Amino acid sequence: SPASIAYNDTLSGALMTTGGLSSLMAVNYGTQDPAMMKAMAIFTLAGVSGYQTVWGVVPALHSPLMSVTNAISGITAVGGLALMGGGITPNTSIQAAGALAAFL
């Protein structure tokens, strides 16, 4: 029934948001590095908001949204390269996260 489908969609979104924010809290409790906390907070909130944006769009807007998403991916790659710090190997957890973002 349509009501059941709407309920399942809402439940799925709520569970994804809860999971993302819970993982953010777990990482923040597990690390003592303020820079890592900030980077993980930004990454988690971007993931949750991206999920909500992409899955909440109507099919007619799919192509324009994907072009914007591709542009954001390019910005993410450039940001990852900048965070890497210019060395051959990452020296900090932030540089490792930047390398991971650039090469995924």
XYZ file of C-alpha atoms in Angstrom:
104
model
C 0.000 0.000 0.000
C 1.186 3.594 -0.524
C 1.115 4.296 3.203
C 3.392 1.323 3.855
C 5.864 2.455 1.184
C 5.928 5.990 2.600
C 6.491 4.601 6.093
C 9.364 2.407 4.911
C 10.985 5.336 3.086
C 10.731 7.555 6.153
C 12.071 4.798 8.405
C 15.003 4.178 6.068
C 15.949 7.865 6.068
C 15.654 8.122 9.835
C 17.830 5.038 10.344
C 20.480 6.350 7.943
C 20.580 9.707 9.744
C 20.754 8.011 13.137
C 23.537 5.690 11.978
C 25.595 8.540 10.554
C 25.286 10.709 13.636
C 25.963 7.731 15.927
C 29.162 6.952 14.054
C 30.179 10.594 14.410
C 29.680 10.407 18.167
C 31.612 7.116 18.374
C 34.604 8.572 16.526
C 34.562 11.732 18.639
C 34.595 9.682 21.836
C 37.403 7.502 20.487
C 39.868 10.199 19.462
C 41.568 12.992 21.332
C 42.711 14.923 18.249
C 40.536 18.052 17.797
C 41.435 18.313 14.095
C 40.302 14.730 13.523
C 37.047 15.410 15.385
C 36.365 18.425 13.174
C 37.177 16.565 9.959
C 35.024 13.581 10.896
C 32.135 15.855 11.897
C 32.227 17.562 8.515
C 32.551 14.239 6.682
C 29.678 12.604 8.568
C 27.322 15.554 8.245
C 28.138 15.815 4.522
C 27.391 12.117 4.086
C 24.078 12.309 5.916
C 22.947 15.441 4.090
C 24.094 14.008 0.743
C 22.133 10.829 1.336
C 19.017 12.799 2.220
C 19.447 15.024 -0.847
C 20.057 12.278 -3.398
C 17.360 9.885 -2.242
C 14.767 12.620 -1.781
C 14.858 13.904 -5.357
C 12.181 13.250 -7.968
C 13.287 11.416 -11.142
C 12.850 14.518 -13.345
C 15.610 16.287 -11.403
C 18.029 13.369 -11.433
C 20.294 14.568 -14.284
C 20.750 18.160 -13.023
C 21.417 16.863 -9.527
C 24.012 14.397 -10.788
C 25.892 17.155 -12.619
C 26.087 19.127 -9.386
C 27.120 15.984 -7.502
C 29.958 15.413 -9.977
C 31.157 18.971 -9.430
C 31.113 18.438 -5.666
C 33.116 15.227 -6.143
C 35.756 17.229 -7.993
C 35.917 19.737 -5.170
C 36.286 16.840 -2.703
C 39.223 15.456 -4.677
C 40.954 18.841 -4.758
C 40.329 19.285 -1.017
C 41.743 15.818 -0.360
C 44.875 16.643 -2.325
C 45.265 19.884 -0.368
C 44.878 18.068 2.956
C 47.550 15.537 2.008
C 50.129 18.214 2.706
C 52.449 17.584 -0.254
C 54.415 14.718 1.276
C 54.899 11.274 -0.224
C 53.152 9.506 2.646
C 50.610 10.900 5.124
C 52.028 11.811 8.535
C 48.770 12.505 10.400
C 45.290 11.044 10.489
C 43.949 14.129 8.685
C 46.451 13.659 5.857
C 45.483 9.976 5.641
C 41.792 10.927 5.375
C 42.695 13.438 2.646
C 44.601 10.758 0.735
C 41.667 8.392 1.064
C 39.248 11.049 -0.216
C 41.510 11.886 -3.155
C 42.081 8.325 -4.294
C 38.647 6.803 -3.835
